[in-house]
Amino acid sequence: MKRSDVLVIGLLAAAMSASTPAAAQDRYPLRPVRLVIPSVPAGVHDVIGRVWAERVKPQFGAIVIDNRGGGAGSIGANDVAHSAPDGYSILLGSTTTHVLVPPVMANPPYDPVKDFSAVAVFAYSSTSIVVNPSVPVRTLAELIAYAKANPGKLSYGSAGTGSITHIAGEYFKQLAGGQRMVSKVAVRQIERFGAAPLSSCKSQ
């Protein structure tokens, strides 16, 4: 099963304030731009952000990578949302930070629409299902059958509650187990501090 996760670069406001003289705007940026990646290093967002930063270096100059993981991306997004609207703090946002997380929070610390100006959609990623080699399954059908026969034995890792990996995991359980997914496919969620640590998760 694959679920597309759209990555979006968002600025808090316009690249330069409307009150800034045109000549100054032509010289943007005048200092290093901070790219906030709302995840820990080595995850998919981090890799994409660093590749982008290298490719735009001729136009932007130095770009400082600032990894702000945690809260399914909300910590990094909130940081940019409350930064000065001068174009020097930009966010590598995603479906998680701008679509999934805010609605499930009782008091979202930022408005995904009003607090950002979208610049471009430049990358797509997919979510796939992989299992530990110790699990005796080789196909998706075998995995579903094994989960039903061993309720509570399996667990899946996610990048945090509300993240794309969490939603995809729960959606898979619903599709595999029908309306009574909890009793038919009892697979526990285990949150990790970002997506990168999931690759080293050794639990079933």
Coordinates of N, CA and C in Angstrom, one line a residue:
M1 N 0.8 -1.2 0.0 CA 0.0 0.0 0.0 C 0.9 1.2 0.0
K2 N 0.5 2.2 -0.8 CA 1.3 3.4 -0.9 C 0.4 4.6 -0.7
R3 N 0.8 5.6 0.2 CA 0.1 6.8 0.4 C 1.0 8.0 0.1
S4 N 0.6 8.8 -0.9 CA 1.5 9.9 -1.3 C 1.6 11.0 -0.2
D5 N 2.8 11.5 0.1 CA 3.0 12.5 1.1 C 3.6 13.7 0.3
V6 N 2.8 14.7 0.1 CA 3.3 15.9 -0.6 C 4.1 16.8 0.2
L7 N 5.3 17.1 -0.3 CA 6.2 18.0 0.5 C 6.1 19.4 -0.1
V8 N 5.9 20.4 0.7 CA 5.7 21.8 0.2 C 6.7 22.7 0.9
I9 N 7.4 23.5 0.1 CA 8.2 24.6 0.7 C 7.3 25.7 1.0
G10 N 7.2 26.2 2.3 CA 6.4 27.4 2.6 C 7.1 28.5 3.3
L11 N 6.9 29.7 2.9 CA 7.4 30.9 3.6 C 6.4 31.4 4.5
L12 N 6.8 32.0 5.6 CA 5.9 32.5 6.6 C 5.1 33.7 5.9
A13 N 5.8 34.5 5.1 CA 5.1 35.5 4.4 C 5.8 35.7 3.1
A14 N 5.6 36.8 2.4 CA 6.3 37.1 1.2 C 7.8 37.1 1.4
A15 N 8.6 36.8 0.4 CA 10.0 36.7 0.5 C 10.6 37.9 1.2
M16 N 10.1 39.1 0.8 CA 10.6 40.3 1.4 C 9.3 41.2 1.7
S17 N 9.4 42.0 2.8 CA 8.2 42.8 3.1 C 7.9 43.8 2.0
A18 N 6.6 44.1 1.9 CA 6.2 45.0 0.8 C 6.8 46.4 1.1
S19 N 7.2 46.7 2.3 CA 7.8 48.0 2.6 C 9.3 48.1 2.2
T20 N 9.9 47.0 1.8 CA 11.3 46.9 1.5 C 11.5 47.5 0.1
P21 N 12.5 48.4 -0.1 CA 12.7 49.0 -1.4 C 13.0 48.0 -2.4
A22 N 12.6 48.3 -3.7 CA 12.7 47.4 -4.8 C 14.2 47.0 -5.0
A23 N 15.1 47.9 -4.8 CA 16.5 47.6 -5.0 C 17.0 46.5 -4.0
A24 N 16.5 46.6 -2.7 CA 16.9 45.7 -1.7 C 16.3 44.3 -2.0
Q25 N 15.0 44.3 -2.6 CA 14.4 43.1 -2.9 C 15.2 42.3 -4.0
D26 N 15.8 43.1 -4.9 CA 16.5 42.5 -6.0 C 17.8 41.7 -5.4
R27 N 18.2 42.2 -4.3 CA 19.5 41.6 -3.7 C 19.2 40.4 -2.7
Y28 N 17.9 40.1 -2.6 CA 17.5 39.0 -1.7 C 18.1 37.7 -2.2
P29 N 18.7 36.8 -1.3 CA 18.9 37.1 0.1 C 20.2 37.8 0.4
L30 N 20.2 38.6 1.5 CA 21.4 39.4 1.9 C 22.2 38.6 2.9
R31 N 21.6 37.6 3.5 CA 22.3 36.7 4.5 C 21.8 35.3 4.3
P32 N 22.4 34.3 5.0 CA 22.0 33.0 4.9 C 20.5 32.7 5.2
V33 N 19.9 31.9 4.4 CA 18.4 31.6 4.7 C 18.4 30.3 5.5
R34 N 17.5 30.3 6.5 CA 17.4 29.1 7.4 C 16.2 28.2 6.8
L35 N 16.6 27.0 6.5 CA 15.6 26.0 6.1 C 15.3 25.1 7.2
V36 N 14.0 25.2 7.8 CA 13.6 24.4 8.9 C 13.0 23.1 8.3
I37 N 13.6 22.0 8.7 CA 13.2 20.7 8.4 C 12.5 20.1 9.6
P38 N 11.2 19.9 9.6 CA 10.5 19.5 10.8 C 10.6 18.0 11.1
S39 N 11.8 17.5 11.1 CA 12.1 16.1 11.4 C 13.6 15.9 11.8
V40 N 13.9 14.8 12.3 CA 15.3 14.5 12.7 C 16.1 14.2 11.5
P41 N 17.4 14.3 11.6 CA 18.3 14.0 10.4 C 18.1 12.6 9.9
A42 N 18.4 12.5 8.6 CA 18.4 11.2 7.9 C 17.0 10.7 7.5
G43 N 16.0 11.4 7.8 CA 14.6 11.0 7.3 C 14.4 11.5 5.9
V44 N 13.3 11.1 5.3 CA 13.0 11.5 3.9 C 13.0 13.0 3.8
H45 N 12.3 13.7 4.7 CA 12.3 15.2 4.6 C 13.7 15.8 4.7
D46 N 14.5 15.3 5.5 CA 15.9 15.8 5.7 C 16.7 15.6 4.4
V47 N 16.6 14.4 3.8 CA 17.3 14.1 2.6 C 16.9 15.0 1.5
I48 N 15.5 15.2 1.3 CA 15.0 16.0 0.2 C 15.4 17.5 0.5
G49 N 15.3 17.9 1.7 CA 15.7 19.3 2.0 C 17.1 19.6 1.7
R50 N 18.0 18.7 2.1 CA 19.4 18.9 1.8 C 19.8 18.9 0.4
V51 N 19.1 18.0 -0.4 CA 19.3 18.0 -1.9 C 18.9 19.3 -2.5
W52 N 17.7 19.8 -2.0 CA 17.2 21.1 -2.5 C 18.1 22.2 -2.2
A53 N 18.6 22.3 -1.0 CA 19.5 23.3 -0.5 C 20.8 23.4 -1.4
E54 N 21.3 22.2 -1.8 CA 22.5 22.2 -2.6 C 22.2 22.7 -4.0
R55 N 21.0 22.3 -4.5 CA 20.7 22.7 -5.9 C 20.4 24.2 -6.1
V56 N 19.9 24.8 -5.0 CA 19.6 26.3 -5.2 C 20.7 27.2 -4.6
K57 N 21.8 26.6 -4.2 CA 22.9 27.3 -3.6 C 23.4 28.4 -4.6
P58 N 23.5 28.1 -5.9 CA 24.0 29.2 -6.8 C 23.1 30.4 -6.8
Q59 N 21.8 30.3 -6.5 CA 20.9 31.4 -6.5 C 20.7 32.0 -5.1
F60 N 20.7 31.1 -4.1 CA 20.4 31.5 -2.7 C 21.7 31.8 -1.9
G61 N 22.8 31.2 -2.3 CA 23.9 31.2 -1.5 C 23.8 30.2 -0.3
A62 N 24.4 30.5 0.8 CA 24.4 29.6 1.9 C 23.0 29.4 2.5
I63 N 22.6 28.1 2.7 CA 21.3 27.8 3.4 C 21.6 27.0 4.6
V64 N 21.2 27.5 5.8 CA 21.4 26.8 7.0 C 20.3 25.8 7.3
I65 N 20.7 24.5 7.4 CA 19.7 23.5 7.7 C 19.4 23.4 9.2
D66 N 18.2 23.5 9.6 CA 17.8 23.5 11.0 C 16.8 22.4 11.2
N67 N 17.2 21.3 11.7 CA 16.3 20.1 12.0 C 15.6 20.4 13.3
R68 N 14.2 20.4 13.2 CA 13.4 20.6 14.4 C 12.4 19.5 14.4
G69 N 12.8 18.3 14.9 CA 11.9 17.2 14.9 C 11.0 17.2 16.1
G70 N 10.0 16.3 16.1 CA 9.1 16.2 17.2 C 7.7 16.7 16.9
G71 N 6.7 16.1 17.6 CA 5.3 16.6 17.4 C 4.8 16.4 16.0
A72 N 5.3 15.3 15.4 CA 4.8 15.0 14.0 C 5.1 16.2 13.1
G73 N 6.1 16.9 13.3 CA 6.4 18.1 12.5 C 5.9 19.4 12.9
S74 N 5.0 19.4 13.9 CA 4.4 20.6 14.4 C 5.4 21.6 15.1
I75 N 6.4 21.0 15.7 CA 7.4 21.9 16.4 C 8.1 22.8 15.4
G76 N 8.6 22.1 14.3 CA 9.3 22.9 13.3 C 8.4 23.9 12.6
A77 N 7.2 23.4 12.3 CA 6.2 24.3 11.6 C 5.9 25.5 12.4
N78 N 5.7 25.3 13.7 CA 5.4 26.4 14.7 C 6.5 27.4 14.8
D79 N 7.7 26.9 14.7 CA 8.9 27.7 14.7 C 8.9 28.7 13.6
V80 N 8.6 28.2 12.4 CA 8.6 29.1 11.2 C 7.4 30.0 11.2
A81 N 6.3 29.5 11.7 CA 5.0 30.3 11.7 C 5.2 31.6 12.6
H82 N 6.1 31.5 13.6 CA 6.3 32.6 14.5 C 7.6 33.3 14.4
S83 N 8.3 33.0 13.2 CA 9.5 33.7 12.9 C 9.2 35.0 12.2
A84 N 10.2 35.9 12.1 CA 9.9 37.2 11.4 C 9.6 36.9 9.9
P85 N 8.5 37.6 9.4 CA 8.1 37.4 8.0 C 9.0 38.1 7.0
D86 N 10.3 37.7 7.0 CA 11.2 38.4 6.2 C 11.8 37.5 5.1
G87 N 11.3 36.2 5.0 CA 11.9 35.4 4.0 C 13.1 34.6 4.3
Y88 N 13.6 34.8 5.6 CA 14.8 34.2 6.0 C 14.6 32.9 6.8
S89 N 13.4 32.6 7.1 CA 13.1 31.3 7.7 C 12.0 30.6 6.9
I90 N 12.4 29.5 6.2 CA 11.4 28.8 5.4 C 11.3 27.4 5.9
L91 N 10.1 26.8 5.6 CA 9.8 25.5 6.1 C 9.7 24.5 5.0
L92 N 10.2 23.3 5.2 CA 9.9 22.2 4.3 C 8.7 21.5 4.9
G93 N 7.5 22.0 4.5 CA 6.3 21.5 5.0 C 5.9 20.2 4.3
S94 N 4.8 19.6 4.7 CA 4.3 18.4 4.1 C 2.8 18.2 4.4
T95 N 2.3 17.1 3.9 CA 0.9 16.8 4.2 C 0.7 16.7 5.7
T96 N 1.7 16.1 6.4 CA 1.5 16.0 7.8 C 1.4 17.3 8.6
T97 N 2.4 18.2 8.3 CA 2.4 19.5 9.0 C 1.2 20.4 8.6
H98 N 0.7 20.3 7.4 CA -0.3 21.3 7.0 C -1.7 20.7 6.8
V99 N -1.9 19.4 6.8 CA -3.2 18.8 6.6 C -3.6 17.9 7.7
L100 N -2.7 17.0 8.2 CA -3.1 16.0 9.1 C -3.0 16.4 10.6
V101 N -1.9 17.1 11.0 CA -1.7 17.4 12.4 C -2.6 18.5 13.0
P102 N -2.7 19.7 12.3 CA -3.5 20.7 13.0 C -4.9 20.3 13.4
P103 N -5.7 19.6 12.5 CA -7.1 19.3 12.9 C -7.2 18.4 14.1
V104 N -6.2 17.6 14.4 CA -6.3 16.6 15.5 C -5.7 17.2 16.8
M105 N -5.2 18.5 16.8 CA -4.7 19.1 18.0 C -5.8 20.0 18.6
A106 N -6.0 19.9 19.9 CA -7.0 20.7 20.6 C -6.8 22.2 20.4
N107 N -5.5 22.6 20.5 CA -5.2 24.0 20.3 C -3.9 24.1 19.4
P108 N -4.2 24.0 18.1 CA -3.0 24.1 17.2 C -2.2 25.4 17.4
P109 N -0.9 25.3 17.4 CA -0.1 26.5 17.7 C 0.1 27.4 16.5
Y110 N -0.4 26.9 15.3 CA -0.3 27.7 14.1 C -1.4 27.4 13.2
D111 N -1.7 28.3 12.3 CA -2.7 28.2 11.3 C -2.0 27.7 10.0
P112 N -2.3 26.5 9.5 CA -1.6 26.1 8.3 C -1.8 26.9 7.0
V113 N -2.9 27.7 7.0 CA -3.2 28.5 5.8 C -2.7 29.9 6.0
K114 N -3.2 30.5 7.1 CA -2.9 32.0 7.4 C -1.5 32.3 7.7
D115 N -0.8 31.3 8.4 CA 0.6 31.6 8.9 C 1.7 31.3 7.9
F116 N 1.3 30.9 6.7 CA 2.3 30.5 5.7 C 1.9 31.0 4.3
S117 N 2.9 31.2 3.4 CA 2.6 31.5 2.0 C 3.3 30.3 1.2
A118 N 2.5 29.5 0.6 CA 3.1 28.4 -0.2 C 3.9 28.9 -1.4
V119 N 5.0 28.3 -1.6 CA 5.9 28.7 -2.7 C 5.9 27.7 -3.8
A120 N 6.1 26.4 -3.5 CA 6.1 25.4 -4.5 C 6.0 24.0 -4.0
V121 N 5.4 23.1 -4.8 CA 5.4 21.7 -4.5 C 6.5 21.1 -5.4
F122 N 7.5 20.5 -4.8 CA 8.6 20.1 -5.6 C 9.0 18.7 -5.3
A123 N 8.3 17.9 -4.5 CA 8.7 16.5 -4.3 C 7.5 15.7 -3.8
Y124 N 7.5 14.5 -4.1 CA 6.5 13.5 -3.6 C 7.2 12.3 -3.0
S125 N 6.6 11.8 -1.9 CA 7.2 10.6 -1.3 C 6.0 9.6 -1.1
S126 N 6.4 8.3 -0.9 CA 5.4 7.3 -0.7 C 5.7 6.5 0.5
T127 N 4.6 6.0 1.1 CA 4.7 5.2 2.3 C 4.5 3.7 2.0
S128 N 5.4 2.9 2.4 CA 5.4 1.5 2.1 C 5.3 0.6 3.3
I129 N 4.9 -0.6 3.2 CA 4.9 -1.5 4.3 C 6.0 -2.5 4.2
V130 N 6.9 -2.5 5.2 CA 8.0 -3.5 5.3 C 7.9 -4.2 6.6
V131 N 8.4 -5.4 6.7 CA 8.4 -6.1 8.0 C 9.8 -6.6 8.4
N132 N 9.9 -6.9 9.7 CA 11.1 -7.4 10.2 C 11.3 -8.9 9.6
P133 N 12.5 -9.3 9.2 CA 12.7 -10.6 8.6 C 12.2 -11.7 9.5
S134 N 12.1 -11.5 10.8 CA 11.7 -12.5 11.8 C 10.2 -12.8 11.7
V135 N 9.5 -11.9 11.1 CA 8.0 -12.1 10.9 C 7.8 -13.1 9.7
P136 N 7.1 -14.2 9.9 CA 7.0 -15.3 8.9 C 6.0 -15.0 7.8
V137 N 6.2 -13.8 7.1 CA 5.3 -13.5 6.0 C 6.1 -12.9 4.9
R138 N 5.6 -13.1 3.7 CA 6.3 -12.6 2.5 C 5.4 -11.8 1.6
T139 N 4.1 -11.8 1.8 CA 3.2 -11.0 1.0 C 2.2 -10.3 1.9
L140 N 1.5 -9.3 1.3 CA 0.6 -8.5 2.1 C -0.5 -9.4 2.6
A141 N -1.0 -10.3 1.8 CA -2.1 -11.2 2.3 C -1.6 -12.0 3.5
E142 N -0.4 -12.5 3.4 CA 0.1 -13.3 4.5 C 0.3 -12.4 5.8
L143 N 0.6 -11.2 5.6 CA 0.8 -10.3 6.8 C -0.6 -10.1 7.5
I144 N -1.6 -9.8 6.7 CA -3.0 -9.6 7.2 C -3.4 -10.9 7.9
A145 N -3.2 -12.0 7.3 CA -3.6 -13.3 7.9 C -2.9 -13.5 9.3
Y146 N -1.6 -13.2 9.3 CA -0.8 -13.4 10.5 C -1.2 -12.5 11.6
A147 N -1.6 -11.2 11.2 CA -2.0 -10.2 12.2 C -3.3 -10.7 12.8
K148 N -4.2 -11.2 12.0 CA -5.5 -11.7 12.5 C -5.4 -12.9 13.4
A149 N -4.4 -13.7 13.1 CA -4.2 -15.0 13.9 C -3.4 -14.7 15.1
N150 N -2.7 -13.6 15.2 CA -1.9 -13.2 16.4 C -2.2 -11.8 16.9
P151 N -3.4 -11.6 17.3 CA -3.8 -10.2 17.8 C -2.9 -9.7 18.9
G152 N -2.5 -8.5 18.7 CA -1.6 -7.9 19.7 C -0.2 -8.2 19.7
K153 N 0.2 -9.1 18.8 CA 1.6 -9.5 18.7 C 2.5 -8.6 17.9
L154 N 1.8 -8.0 16.8 CA 2.5 -7.1 15.9 C 2.4 -5.6 16.4
S155 N 3.4 -4.9 16.0 CA 3.3 -3.4 16.2 C 3.9 -2.7 14.9
Y156 N 3.5 -1.5 14.7 CA 4.1 -0.7 13.6 C 4.6 0.6 14.1
G157 N 5.7 1.1 13.5 CA 6.3 2.3 13.9 C 5.7 3.5 13.1
S158 N 5.6 4.6 13.8 CA 5.1 5.8 13.1 C 6.0 7.0 13.5
A159 N 5.9 8.1 12.8 CA 6.7 9.3 13.1 C 6.0 10.1 14.1
G160 N 4.9 9.7 14.7 CA 4.2 10.4 15.7 C 2.7 10.4 15.4
T161 N 1.9 10.6 16.4 CA 0.4 10.7 16.2 C 0.0 11.8 15.3
G162 N -0.8 11.5 14.3 CA -1.2 12.4 13.3 C -0.3 12.5 12.1
S163 N 0.8 11.8 12.1 CA 1.7 11.9 11.0 C 1.2 11.0 9.8
I164 N 1.8 11.1 8.7 CA 1.3 10.3 7.5 C 1.5 8.9 7.8
T165 N 2.6 8.5 8.5 CA 2.8 7.1 8.8 C 1.8 6.5 9.8
H166 N 1.4 7.3 10.7 CA 0.4 6.9 11.6 C -1.0 6.7 10.9
I167 N -1.4 7.7 10.1 CA -2.7 7.7 9.4 C -2.7 6.5 8.4
A168 N -1.5 6.3 7.7 CA -1.4 5.2 6.8 C -1.6 3.8 7.5
G169 N -0.9 3.7 8.7 CA -1.0 2.5 9.5 C -2.4 2.2 9.9
E170 N -3.1 3.2 10.4 CA -4.5 3.0 10.9 C -5.4 2.7 9.7
Y171 N -5.2 3.4 8.6 CA -6.0 3.1 7.4 C -5.8 1.7 6.9
F172 N -4.6 1.2 6.9 CA -4.3 -0.2 6.5 C -5.1 -1.1 7.4
K173 N -5.1 -0.9 8.7 CA -5.8 -1.7 9.7 C -7.3 -1.8 9.3
Q174 N -7.8 -0.6 9.0 CA -9.2 -0.5 8.7 C -9.6 -1.3 7.4
L175 N -8.7 -1.1 6.4 CA -9.0 -1.8 5.1 C -8.8 -3.4 5.3
A176 N -7.8 -3.7 6.1 CA -7.5 -5.2 6.3 C -8.5 -5.9 7.2
G177 N -9.0 -5.1 8.2 CA -9.9 -5.8 9.2 C -11.4 -5.4 9.1
G178 N -11.7 -4.5 8.2 CA -13.1 -4.1 8.1 C -13.5 -3.1 9.2
Q179 N -14.8 -3.0 9.5 CA -15.3 -2.1 10.5 C -14.8 -2.4 11.9
R180 N -14.6 -3.7 12.2 CA -14.1 -4.1 13.5 C -12.6 -4.3 13.4
M181 N -11.9 -3.3 13.0 CA -10.4 -3.4 12.8 C -9.6 -3.7 14.1
V182 N -10.1 -3.1 15.2 CA -9.3 -3.3 16.4 C -9.3 -4.7 16.8
S183 N -10.5 -5.4 16.7 CA -10.5 -6.8 17.2 C -10.0 -7.8 16.1
K184 N -10.1 -7.4 14.8 CA -9.6 -8.3 13.8 C -8.2 -8.2 13.4
V185 N -7.7 -6.9 13.4 CA -6.3 -6.7 13.1 C -5.7 -5.8 14.2
A186 N -5.4 -6.4 15.4 CA -4.9 -5.7 16.5 C -3.4 -5.5 16.4
V187 N -3.0 -4.4 15.8 CA -1.6 -4.1 15.6 C -1.4 -2.8 16.3
R188 N -0.4 -2.8 17.2 CA -0.1 -1.6 18.1 C 0.8 -0.6 17.4
Q189 N 0.5 0.7 17.6 CA 1.4 1.8 17.1 C 2.5 2.1 18.1
I190 N 3.7 2.2 17.6 CA 4.8 2.6 18.4 C 5.4 3.9 17.8
E191 N 5.3 5.0 18.5 CA 5.8 6.3 18.0 C 7.3 6.4 18.1
R192 N 7.9 6.9 17.0 CA 9.4 7.2 17.0 C 9.6 8.7 16.8
F193 N 10.7 9.2 17.3 CA 11.0 10.6 17.1 C 11.5 10.9 15.7
G194 N 10.5 10.9 14.8 CA 10.8 11.1 13.4 C 10.8 9.9 12.6
A195 N 10.9 10.0 11.3 CA 10.8 8.8 10.4 C 12.1 8.0 10.3
A196 N 13.3 8.7 10.5 CA 14.5 8.0 10.3 C 14.7 6.9 11.3
P197 N 14.3 7.0 12.6 CA 14.5 5.9 13.6 C 13.7 4.7 13.2
L198 N 12.7 4.8 12.4 CA 11.8 3.7 12.0 C 12.6 2.6 11.3
S199 N 13.6 3.0 10.6 CA 14.4 2.0 9.8 C 15.3 1.1 10.7
S200 N 15.5 1.6 11.9 CA 16.3 0.7 12.9 C 15.4 0.1 13.9
C201 N 14.1 0.2 13.7 CA 13.2 -0.5 14.7 C 13.2 -2.0 14.6
K202 N 13.5 -2.7 15.6 CA 13.7 -4.1 15.6 C 12.5 -4.9 16.1
S203 N 11.5 -4.1 16.7 CA 10.4 -4.9 17.2 C 9.4 -5.3 16.1
Q204 N 8.6 -6.3 16.4 CA 7.7 -6.8 15.3 C 6.5 -5.9 15.3

